[in-house]
Structures are given as structure tokens and as C-alpha cells.
Amino acid sequence: DAGVIQSPRHEVTEMGQEVTLRCKPISGHDYLFWYRQTMMRGLELLIYFNNNVPIDDSGMPEDRFSAKMPNASFSTLKIQPSEPRDSAVYFCATLGTSGNLWADTQYFGPGTRLTVL
Amino acid sequence: GQNIDQPTEMTATEGAIVQINCTYQTSGFNGLFWYQQHAGEAPTFLSYNVLDGLEEKGRFSSFLSRSKGYSYLLLKELQMKDSASYLCAAPRLLNTDKLIFGTGTRLQVFP
């Protein structure tokens, strides 16, 4: 398996532009997580899905952020409009659970490094 | 509330042993994770403890004391490639399921 795939790997955009980050989970994994990582705040969970349904989006910072999972093999995280404070590395992680969500390992994608000028 | 604390940075010498501590306060408990993250790369899973005691995996061991809200990661026979950030994480179970990560301990191994 190729692991979790994210695109793009790097994104540089100007303030006010729309940014779309993409994630392809490991086949068969039914949980998908979006994280944001900065030096100041560390790794923060933004939202996660189970079987394509959003379960907890309490980490999404504000209405400018939205995430979708239209099918089991694809998810997007969209920022519109983007702001300089959104600059961070965004990770997608997935896991296939045996029943106890937190007993299973999350596999992280390589991340998208976003810079908003 | 939910809080995970770990030192920001540590240094050690190649071949030595280093212990990275983590204290946590969580609403409910369902295990504690350690992840390794090399600079510019994604976090990768190291260990998961749900019961008290020490679990050993080669050069790496992880310890948990639930009564004290305390864990440590022990790295033996340090190698240069062990230079990385080590993230402690625990699930928050009250109101919402969420894996909360500490800000990580950046370990630098010197020759």
C-alpha cells in the first residue's frame, strides 16, 4: 500500500485566495483525521470522519475552514479565504479500527506545507 | 480540562540513554501514545500504553503510571538518527473524542 497520500506537498498562496488540500487514505481505513501543526501550538486535530461522516469538527478554527469526504478514498480540507495565520503544515491521518478507536495506530500522510503571504 | 506537558528540548550523546517525560491530565483515560517526528516529516507511531508498567520494544521503551498521570519514553544506545521530536498524545473522551498531542520534545543527539 502506498500509505496516506496528500497533495500538494507545498502550497504558497496570497491572502484571500482559496486553498484546497487533498488526502487519499489507506485503502480500508474507515477513520480519517485532519491535523494542523505549527511551532507555537503543536499538532492540533481539526476534524475527523468515520465512514465518510464528520464526527467531530470542534477543532476547526472558524467558518473559513471546511472539510468534506465524498467517498471512502478521498477527502478535502478547504480554506476560503486564506489568511497568513493559516500558514502551517496540514497532516491527514487514517486508521482502520478494530473497535477501540484509540487503541489503533494512526498513519500520517507526508503533510502539506501551506504558506499564505 | 485536558493538558499534556513535556519538555521542549533535550540533548544527549550518541550511545547514551535518555528519558523523555510526559505528564497528562485527561477527562477519562484510554491509553497514551508516543510518536516520533523527524524534521520535515510526518509523525510515526512508536508506542501505545494502556496499562501501568514498562513496555519494551528494542531500543525504545515506554512507561505509564495512570495514578500519577505520568509517562516516559526511554531511548537506549542513542544513535544520531534518533534526533527528532517525540510527541506524547492522549485521547480526550469527555464530550468529544479527540487525540490531544503535546507540543513535542525535540531531541538532539550529538556525536
Coordinates of C-alpha atoms in Angstrom, one line a residue:
Chain A
D1 CA 0.0 0.0 0.0
A2 CA 1.3 3.5 -0.8
G3 CA 0.2 4.9 2.5
V4 CA -1.7 8.1 3.1
I5 CA -1.3 10.4 0.1
Q6 CA -1.6 14.1 0.4
S7 CA -1.4 16.8 -2.3
P8 CA 0.0 19.3 -2.8
R9 CA 3.1 18.8 -0.7
H10 CA 3.8 22.6 -0.7
E11 CA 1.4 25.4 -1.4
V12 CA 2.2 29.1 -1.5
T13 CA -0.7 31.5 -1.9
E14 CA -1.7 35.0 -1.3
M15 CA -4.0 36.2 1.4
G16 CA -7.7 36.0 0.4
Q17 CA -7.2 33.1 -2.0
E18 CA -9.0 29.8 -1.7
V19 CA -6.8 26.8 -0.8
T20 CA -7.8 23.1 -1.2
L21 CA -5.8 20.3 0.4
R22 CA -6.4 16.8 -0.6
C23 CA -6.0 13.4 1.1
K24 CA -6.3 9.8 -0.1
P25 CA -6.5 7.4 2.9
I26 CA -5.0 3.9 3.1
S27 CA -7.5 1.6 1.5
G28 CA -9.8 0.0 4.0
H29 CA -9.2 2.6 6.7
D30 CA -12.5 3.9 7.9
Y31 CA -11.3 6.9 10.0
L32 CA -9.7 10.0 8.6
F33 CA -8.2 12.9 10.6
W34 CA -7.1 16.4 9.5
Y35 CA -4.4 18.0 11.7
R36 CA -2.6 21.3 11.7
Q37 CA 0.9 21.7 13.0
T38 CA 2.6 24.9 14.0
M39 CA 5.6 25.7 16.2
M40 CA 3.5 27.6 18.6
R41 CA 0.6 25.2 19.0
G42 CA 2.0 21.9 18.1
L43 CA -0.2 19.3 16.4
E44 CA -3.9 20.1 16.6
L45 CA -6.8 17.9 15.5
L46 CA -9.1 19.9 13.2
I47 CA -11.8 17.4 12.2
Y48 CA -12.2 13.6 11.8
F49 CA -14.5 11.4 9.8
N50 CA -15.8 7.9 10.3
N51 CA -17.1 6.1 7.3
N52 CA -17.1 9.4 5.4
V53 CA -19.3 11.1 8.0
P54 CA -17.8 14.0 10.0
I55 CA -17.8 13.0 13.7
D56 CA -16.0 15.9 15.5
D57 CA -15.3 19.2 13.9
S58 CA -14.8 21.2 17.1
G59 CA -11.1 21.8 16.2
M60 CA -12.0 23.7 13.0
P61 CA -10.8 27.2 13.8
E62 CA -13.6 29.2 12.1
D63 CA -16.0 29.2 9.3
R64 CA -13.3 29.8 6.7
F65 CA -12.3 26.1 7.2
S66 CA -14.4 23.3 5.7
A67 CA -13.7 19.6 5.1
K68 CA -15.5 17.0 3.1
M69 CA -15.2 13.3 2.5
P70 CA -17.4 12.5 -0.5
N71 CA -16.2 8.9 -0.6
A72 CA -14.0 6.4 1.2
S73 CA -11.0 7.2 -0.9
F74 CA -10.9 11.0 -0.9
S75 CA -11.1 14.0 1.5
T76 CA -10.5 17.7 1.1
L77 CA -9.8 20.5 3.5
K78 CA -10.6 23.9 2.2
I79 CA -9.7 27.3 3.5
Q80 CA -11.6 30.3 2.0
P81 CA -10.5 33.0 2.3
S82 CA -7.0 32.1 3.4
E83 CA -5.0 34.3 5.9
P84 CA -1.3 34.5 6.8
R85 CA -2.1 32.9 10.2
D86 CA -3.2 29.8 8.4
S87 CA 0.4 29.1 7.4
A88 CA 1.2 25.7 8.9
V89 CA 1.8 22.0 7.9
Y90 CA -1.5 20.2 7.4
F91 CA -1.5 16.5 8.0
C92 CA -4.0 13.9 7.1
A93 CA -4.0 10.6 9.1
T94 CA -6.1 7.5 8.8
L95 CA -6.7 4.3 10.7
G96 CA -8.6 1.1 10.4
T97 CA -10.1 0.4 13.8
S98 CA -10.7 -3.0 15.4
G99 CA -13.4 -1.4 17.6
N100 CA -11.5 0.7 20.1
L101 CA -10.7 3.9 18.3
W102 CA -7.9 4.9 20.4
A103 CA -6.2 1.5 20.6
D104 CA -5.3 1.6 17.0
T105 CA -2.4 3.4 15.3
Q106 CA -2.9 6.5 13.1
Y107 CA -0.9 6.6 10.0
F108 CA 0.1 10.1 8.9
G109 CA 0.5 11.4 5.4
P110 CA 3.6 13.4 4.4
G111 CA 1.7 16.7 5.0
T112 CA 1.1 19.8 3.0
R113 CA 3.2 22.8 3.9
L114 CA 1.0 25.9 3.4
T115 CA 2.3 29.4 3.3
V116 CA -0.1 32.3 3.0
L117 CA 1.6 35.6 2.1
Chain B
G1 CA -9.6 20.0 31.4
Q2 CA -7.1 18.4 29.1
N3 CA -3.4 19.1 29.3
I4 CA -0.3 17.3 28.2
D5 CA 3.1 18.6 29.3
Q6 CA 6.6 17.6 28.1
P7 CA 9.9 19.3 27.9
T8 CA 10.6 21.4 24.9
E9 CA 14.1 20.3 24.2
M10 CA 16.7 17.8 25.3
T11 CA 20.2 16.9 24.2
A12 CA 22.1 13.7 24.6
T13 CA 25.2 12.0 23.4
E14 CA 25.4 9.1 20.9
G15 CA 25.4 5.8 22.8
A16 CA 23.8 7.3 25.9
I17 CA 20.3 6.7 27.4
V18 CA 17.7 9.5 27.5
Q19 CA 14.3 9.6 29.2
I20 CA 11.6 11.9 27.9
N21 CA 8.9 12.6 30.4
C22 CA 5.2 13.4 29.8
T23 CA 2.5 14.3 32.3
Y24 CA -1.1 14.4 31.3
Q25 CA -4.5 15.4 32.6
T26 CA -7.4 14.0 30.7
S27 CA -11.1 13.6 31.1
G28 CA -11.2 9.8 31.0
F29 CA -8.3 7.6 30.0
N30 CA -7.9 5.3 27.1
G31 CA -4.2 4.9 26.7
L32 CA -1.2 7.1 26.0
F33 CA 0.7 7.3 22.7
W34 CA 4.2 8.2 21.7
Y35 CA 5.0 9.3 18.2
Q36 CA 8.3 10.2 16.6
Q37 CA 8.6 13.0 14.1
H38 CA 11.8 13.8 12.1
A39 CA 12.1 17.4 10.9
G40 CA 10.0 18.0 7.8
E41 CA 8.4 14.6 8.0
A42 CA 5.1 13.1 9.3
P43 CA 4.7 11.7 12.8
T44 CA 5.1 7.9 13.1
F45 CA 3.8 5.7 15.8
L46 CA 6.2 4.4 18.4
S47 CA 4.2 3.0 21.3
Y48 CA 0.8 2.8 23.0
N49 CA 0.4 2.1 26.7
V50 CA -3.0 1.4 28.4
L51 CA -1.8 -0.5 31.4
D52 CA 0.7 0.6 34.1
G53 CA 4.3 -0.5 33.7
L54 CA 7.1 -0.6 31.2
E55 CA 6.7 -1.9 27.6
E56 CA 10.0 -2.5 25.8
K57 CA 10.5 -2.5 22.0
G58 CA 14.1 -2.9 21.1
R59 CA 16.0 0.3 22.0
F60 CA 12.8 2.1 22.9
S61 CA 10.7 1.6 26.0
S62 CA 7.6 3.4 27.2
F63 CA 6.4 3.6 30.8
L64 CA 3.0 4.5 32.2
S65 CA 1.6 5.3 35.6
R66 CA -2.1 6.0 35.4
S67 CA -2.4 7.0 39.1
K68 CA 0.3 9.7 38.6
G69 CA -0.8 10.8 35.1
Y70 CA 2.8 10.2 34.0
S71 CA 4.6 8.5 31.2
Y72 CA 8.1 8.4 29.8
L73 CA 9.8 7.3 26.7
L74 CA 13.2 5.7 27.3
L75 CA 15.7 5.6 24.4
K76 CA 18.8 3.4 24.8
E77 CA 22.0 3.3 22.8
L78 CA 21.2 6.6 21.2
Q79 CA 22.0 7.0 17.5
M80 CA 22.3 10.1 15.5
K81 CA 19.1 9.1 13.6
D82 CA 17.2 9.4 16.9
S83 CA 17.4 13.2 16.6
A84 CA 13.8 14.1 16.2
S85 CA 10.7 15.4 18.0
Y86 CA 8.9 13.0 20.3
L87 CA 5.2 13.6 20.7
C88 CA 3.1 12.4 23.7
A89 CA -0.6 12.1 23.0
A90 CA -3.7 11.0 24.8
P91 CA -7.3 10.8 23.9
R92 CA -9.9 13.2 25.4
L93 CA -13.0 11.3 25.9
L94 CA -15.4 13.7 27.6
N95 CA -17.9 15.4 25.2
T96 CA -15.8 14.7 22.2
D97 CA -13.3 12.1 21.1
K98 CA -10.1 13.7 20.2
L99 CA -6.5 12.7 20.3
I100 CA -4.6 15.5 22.1
F101 CA -0.9 15.9 21.3
G102 CA 1.7 17.6 23.4
T103 CA 3.9 20.1 21.7
G104 CA 6.7 17.6 21.5
T105 CA 10.2 17.3 22.8
R106 CA 12.9 18.0 20.4
L107 CA 15.8 15.6 21.0
Q108 CA 19.3 16.4 19.6
V109 CA 21.8 13.6 19.7
F110 CA 25.4 14.7 19.4
P111 CA 28.4 12.5 18.5

